[in-house]
Amino acid sequence: MRKPCAPIQFAVLLAAALSLQALPAAAQANFPGKPVRIIVATAAGGPTDYNARLVAEVLQRVGYQVVVDNRGAAGGVLAVQAVTKSAPDGYTLLVSHASPIVIFQSLLPEKPPYDALKDLTPISHLSNVATIALVNPEVPVKTLQEFIAYAKARPGQLNYSSTGTGNMPHLTGERFKMRTGVDLVHVPYNSAPQALTAIITGEAAFGFQSPDSLEQYKAGKVRALATSAKKRLSNAPDVPTMDEAGLPGFTSGAWYGLYGPANMPKPLVDKIQADVAKGLAQPDVIERATKFGFELIASTPEQLAAHMRSEVKSWSGVIEAAKIQMK
Amino acid sequence: MDILNNLGIGFSIALQPSKLLYCFVGTLVGTLIGVLPGIGPTATIAMLLPLTFALDPTSALIMMAGIYYGAQYGGSITAILINLPGESSSAVTALDGYQMARQGRAGPALATAALGSFFAGTVATLIVAVAAPPLSAVALKFGPPEYFSLMVLGLVASVIIASGAISKALGMVVLGILLGLVGTDRYTATPRFTMGFFELADGIEIISIAVGMFGLTEIMRNLEDEKTRDVMITRVTGLMPTREDIRAMTAPILRGTVIGSALGILPGGGAVLSSFAAYMVEKKVSKTPERFGKGAIEGVAAPESANNAAAQTSFIPMLTLGLPINAVSALMIGAMIMQGIVPGPNIVVEQPTLFWGVIVSMWVGNLMLVLLNLPLVGIWVKLLSVPYYVLFPAIVAFSTIGVFSVNSNAFDLYSISVFGLLGYLLIKLGCEPVPLLLGFVLGPMLEDQLRRSMILSRGSAAIFFDRPISLTFLVIALAVFCMGIIPSIRQKREEVFSEAD
C-alpha cells in the first residue's frame, strides 16, 4: 500500500513536525489540514459511540474531515493507551466514557498502562446521561422513598442488577447503598438488556438503567422511581428527578468527554474546544440528544480536568467501601 | 386474518425496490464475510453501523439482519470447503461437510446447506410472524438456573458428538472451558490468566480459535502429506444432491428446523447450541452412527437447518420486547436508537411497518440466499482445484486481514498463530477441536449462570432442582451422559479382554 515516494513523505512529515515545534501558531492556522481521527473507547452503537458520532458531526459541519475509529477492547483501556501514544497534533482525539479515565485505576488490580490525569489533555466534557432507578412492578412501592423503606425492612433480601462488576450501574448501585443505608445484593449480568430483563422478570427487584429503558416503563414491564437528570425527561414527564424523590444531587458516573494526547499546544486545544462547544450548542443537536436523555455539556479544558480529579476521588471512595462489602 | 393482514403490510414494505436492494446487499455482504475467514457478522455490522445512519430505520434493519443470516450461510461454505467454520455455529458442519468435500462431494454438501437453510429459514420466519409474542414469554421463563442446566446438557452432549475416545473429548471440553475463563472475572473484576496482557482482559477472541485451530491447523496438516492433498482436488463428482441424497436429508432438515427454532428463542447460547444439538440428535437416531464424521449428508443437513432457524428465531426477544440479547441484535437496537426509535415492548404496535417489513424481508432474504448460492456452488467447488501453493497463502492472507481489521490489534494475529500451533499439536495427539470450541463458547456462560444462580439463591444449590425446567434439563443430561459413557466403557472392557486373549 505504501506509495513509492516515501522519502518525500517523510521529509514533508519531518518539516511539518519541525514547523509544529517551531511555529505552533502557524501550524494551527492550517488545522485541520488532514482528517482528524476520533478513537472511541467502545464498540459502535452504544452511548459513548453516540457522543463520538455527535462530535464528528458537529466538527464536520465546520469543515473538519473526521474518521471515527471504535476500539472497544479491554473496556476502552487499549483505546486510551493508543491515544496517549499518539502525536499531540490534534489529529488523534479520544471520546471516552468515565471508566477507563477515572475509575479503572482504583478498580482494577492491574492498573491501566497510563495515568489519565497526566497522559491525556482534557479538551471538553461532552454530555451526562441520566440514570433511571427501576423496580420490578410486583414490588409494592410507588416512590423512591417507599422503596428505601421497603428495602430497609428487608436487609440483604432484595437483589439489584448491573451490567457487570465495576460497571457504572454497579458503582451507581453501591453509591445508592452508601447514600441510603439500604442493604441490597448485587447481581451482575453481561449486558444492559440482560440486567433490564432481570428487573422485568423479578430476578432483581431494583436496578439502574439508561433512559432507553423507559420504553419498558411505558409498557408497564417495570416501574420507574426517579431519574438523575436535572429536569424531568420529556419522554417520561411523570418520573420525578432525584431531587424531587428525596436524594438531591444523586448522579451516576455516566458522562462522556473529549481528550487528546498529553502536551497538546494550548491554542490547538482551545480551537477544538471552541468548535465542539459551538456545535453542541446548536438547537437541532440539543433536541436530538435530549430525546435520549443526554444532557450536552461543553466545558472548558480546565473544568474537565477538575471534573476528572473530583471523579477519581469520589469513585475511589465508593470502590473502597464496596470492596469491603464484596468480600 | 390479522396475520395475513400483517404479512400483507410486511410484503408491501419488503418488496419495495429499495428494500429489496438493501436486503440483497445485506445477504451478499453477509455471505462474503462468512466466506472471508476471520471476520464475523458482529464485527461487520459494527463496522458498517455508521453507514446505516444515512438509511431509513427499516432499510437499516433489513440490511443488518441480512448480514447476520447471510453470514450464517457463508460461514458454512468455508466450513465445508476448507474446514474453517466462519461462525461457531458452523463448526459442526465442518465435521461431515469437509469430509464430503474431501470425497469429491463438496457440491452436494453446499447445496444441502443452502436448501436446508432455506427451508429452515422459511419455517422459522413463519414462526416469528405467527407466534413471536407468546414465545417471547417463554424466553423470559429462562432464568440463570435454567440456562445453567441447559449448558450442562450441551456440554455433556458435546462429548457424544466427538467420534474419537470419550476421554479425549472430555479433555478437549475442559481445555475449552479453561480457555474460556481467560479474561476479567465479571464478578470480582479480577483478571484471570491474562499474564499481564490488557489485550486478554476481554478474554480470547473466538475468531482466534476458529481461524487458528481450524484454518491454520488444517493447512499445516495438508502440507505435511503430498498425497492426501491431491485426493480432494481430483475427484469432484456431481454438483447437485442425488435423489438418494435428498431422501437422506429430508428428515434431518425437518428435525434440525424444529431444534433450531426452539433453541433460537432462548437468548444467550441457544443459537450456538442448536447446531450441536441437531447434529447430536441425528447421530443418535441414525441407524449408522459410525458414518458421522466421515461425510454423512445428515451431518450437514441438520446443523445447517438448525443454525439458520435459530438465526431467525433469535430475533424474537428483540422484535417483541426490544431486549437485544445477542451481540448482533444489540447493535441493531443501537442503530434504531441512533435513528430516533427507542425499541420496547410496544414496537409491534408503534412501528408496524418496521416490524412486519423486517420479518417478511427475512424470508425474502432467505430466498435470495438460496437463489444466490445454488448457482455459485459450481464456482465454490472450483476453488478447490486452485493449486494449494496459491490457495493456502491466500487463506492465510485473508484470515490475517479479516482478524486484523476487527480491532486493528496485532495481538490478535499472534493469538491465531498460537492457536494454529496448539491445534496442530492436538490433531497429532488425536484430539478433535470441535468439543474444545463448544467448551470455549459454553464454559463462560456455564460459569456465569452458575454464579448468578448461586447469588440469587444465596448459596443454595437447591435452586437447580426446585425449578421444573432446570430439573428436566439436568435429568436429560444425566440420561445422555449414561447413554454415552456406558457403551464406551463396555467397549473398552471388551478391547481389554480381547487383547488379553
Short mmCIF file of C-alpha atoms in Angstrom, two decimals, chain A residues 66-189:
data_model
loop_
_atom_site.label_atom_id
_atom_site.label_comp_id
_atom_site.label_asym_id
_atom_site.label_seq_id
_atom_site.Cartn_x
_atom_site.Cartn_y
_atom_site.Cartn_z
CA VAL A 66 -13.33 13.12 10.66
CA VAL A 67 -12.67 9.39 10.84
CA VAL A 68 -14.31 7.55 13.75
CA ASP A 69 -12.31 4.55 14.99
CA ASN A 70 -14.11 2.30 17.50
CA ARG A 71 -11.81 0.35 19.79
CA GLY A 72 -13.87 -1.31 22.46
CA ALA A 73 -11.37 -3.95 23.57
CA ALA A 74 -10.42 -4.22 27.27
CA GLY A 75 -13.14 -1.82 28.41
CA GLY A 76 -11.55 1.04 26.49
CA VAL A 77 -8.07 0.74 28.04
CA LEU A 78 -6.47 0.00 24.67
CA ALA A 79 -8.22 2.96 23.05
CA VAL A 80 -6.95 5.35 25.72
CA GLN A 81 -3.49 3.82 25.51
CA ALA A 82 -3.44 4.30 21.73
CA VAL A 83 -4.29 7.98 22.14
CA THR A 84 -1.68 8.56 24.85
CA LYS A 85 0.93 7.20 22.43
CA SER A 86 -0.18 9.43 19.53
CA ALA A 87 1.34 12.75 18.48
CA PRO A 88 -0.29 15.72 20.27
CA ASP A 89 -1.09 17.43 16.98
CA GLY A 90 -4.88 17.40 17.24
CA TYR A 91 -5.23 14.73 14.57
CA THR A 92 -5.85 11.97 17.09
CA LEU A 93 -8.60 12.56 19.64
CA LEU A 94 -10.38 10.33 22.14
CA VAL A 95 -14.02 10.13 23.09
CA SER A 96 -14.42 8.02 26.20
CA HIS A 97 -16.86 7.12 28.91
CA ALA A 98 -15.77 7.62 32.50
CA SER A 99 -14.49 4.13 33.35
CA PRO A 100 -11.09 3.99 31.58
CA ILE A 101 -10.42 7.62 32.56
CA VAL A 102 -11.35 7.94 36.23
CA ILE A 103 -12.41 4.53 37.56
CA PHE A 104 -10.16 1.71 36.38
CA GLN A 105 -7.09 2.92 38.28
CA SER A 106 -8.99 2.45 41.53
CA LEU A 107 -10.90 -0.62 40.45
CA LEU A 108 -8.59 -2.91 38.55
CA PRO A 109 -5.97 -5.00 40.35
CA GLU A 110 -3.70 -4.38 37.34
CA LYS A 111 -3.53 -0.67 36.74
CA PRO A 112 -4.08 0.57 33.19
CA PRO A 113 -0.79 1.34 31.39
CA TYR A 114 -1.35 5.11 31.59
CA ASP A 115 -2.25 7.83 34.06
CA ALA A 116 -5.30 9.53 32.56
CA LEU A 117 -4.74 12.67 34.64
CA LYS A 118 -1.20 13.07 33.25
CA ASP A 119 -1.13 11.32 29.88
CA LEU A 120 -4.20 12.97 28.35
CA THR A 121 -5.06 16.55 27.51
CA PRO A 122 -8.65 17.25 28.54
CA ILE A 123 -10.49 19.17 25.81
CA SER A 124 -14.18 19.24 26.65
CA HIS A 125 -16.85 17.50 28.64
CA LEU A 126 -19.46 16.30 26.13
CA SER A 127 -22.51 15.06 27.97
CA ASN A 128 -24.01 13.44 31.01
CA VAL A 129 -26.60 10.76 30.62
CA ALA A 130 -29.38 10.31 33.10
CA THR A 131 -29.73 7.07 35.02
CA ILE A 132 -33.17 5.74 35.88
CA ALA A 133 -33.94 3.89 39.11
CA LEU A 134 -36.25 0.99 38.21
CA VAL A 135 -38.14 -1.57 40.28
CA ASN A 136 -39.94 -4.74 39.34
CA PRO A 137 -43.67 -3.91 39.13
CA GLU A 138 -44.53 -6.59 41.72
CA VAL A 139 -42.57 -4.70 44.38
CA PRO A 140 -45.30 -2.82 46.28
CA VAL A 141 -43.73 0.65 46.18
CA LYS A 142 -44.63 3.74 44.21
CA THR A 143 -41.84 6.15 45.12
CA LEU A 144 -38.11 6.01 45.76
CA GLN A 145 -38.64 6.78 49.45
CA GLU A 146 -41.12 3.91 49.73
CA PHE A 147 -38.58 1.62 48.09
CA ILE A 148 -35.86 2.71 50.51
CA ALA A 149 -38.18 1.99 53.44
CA TYR A 150 -39.23 -1.35 51.90
CA ALA A 151 -35.61 -2.38 51.36
CA LYS A 152 -34.55 -1.29 54.85
CA ALA A 153 -37.19 -3.61 56.28
CA ARG A 154 -35.65 -6.49 54.25
CA PRO A 155 -31.87 -6.19 54.63
CA GLY A 156 -29.96 -8.49 52.28
CA GLN A 157 -33.10 -9.96 50.77
CA LEU A 158 -33.53 -7.85 47.64
CA ASN A 159 -31.28 -8.01 44.59
CA TYR A 160 -30.23 -5.28 42.23
CA SER A 161 -28.96 -5.95 38.74
CA SER A 162 -25.99 -4.41 36.96
CA THR A 163 -24.11 -4.84 33.70
CA GLY A 164 -21.06 -6.27 35.45
CA THR A 165 -18.81 -5.68 38.44
CA GLY A 166 -17.19 -2.27 38.27
CA ASN A 167 -19.51 -1.06 35.54
CA MET A 168 -21.49 2.10 36.04
CA PRO A 169 -24.82 0.56 37.10
CA HIS A 170 -22.91 -1.41 39.77
CA LEU A 171 -20.98 1.55 41.09
CA THR A 172 -24.15 3.66 40.99
CA GLY A 173 -25.90 0.93 42.96
CA GLU A 174 -23.10 0.91 45.55
CA ARG A 175 -23.26 4.70 45.72
CA PHE A 176 -27.02 4.37 46.29
CA LYS A 177 -26.46 1.84 49.10
CA MET A 178 -23.90 4.10 50.79
CA ARG A 179 -26.13 7.11 50.48
CA THR A 180 -29.35 5.50 51.74
CA GLY A 181 -28.01 2.80 54.02
CA VAL A 182 -30.05 0.01 52.42
CA ASP A 183 -28.57 -3.47 52.02
CA LEU A 184 -29.15 -4.85 48.51
CA VAL A 185 -27.37 -7.83 46.94
CA HIS A 186 -25.53 -7.10 43.72
CA VAL A 187 -26.21 -9.48 40.81
CA PRO A 188 -24.04 -8.78 37.76
CA TYR A 189 -25.28 -9.56 34.25
#
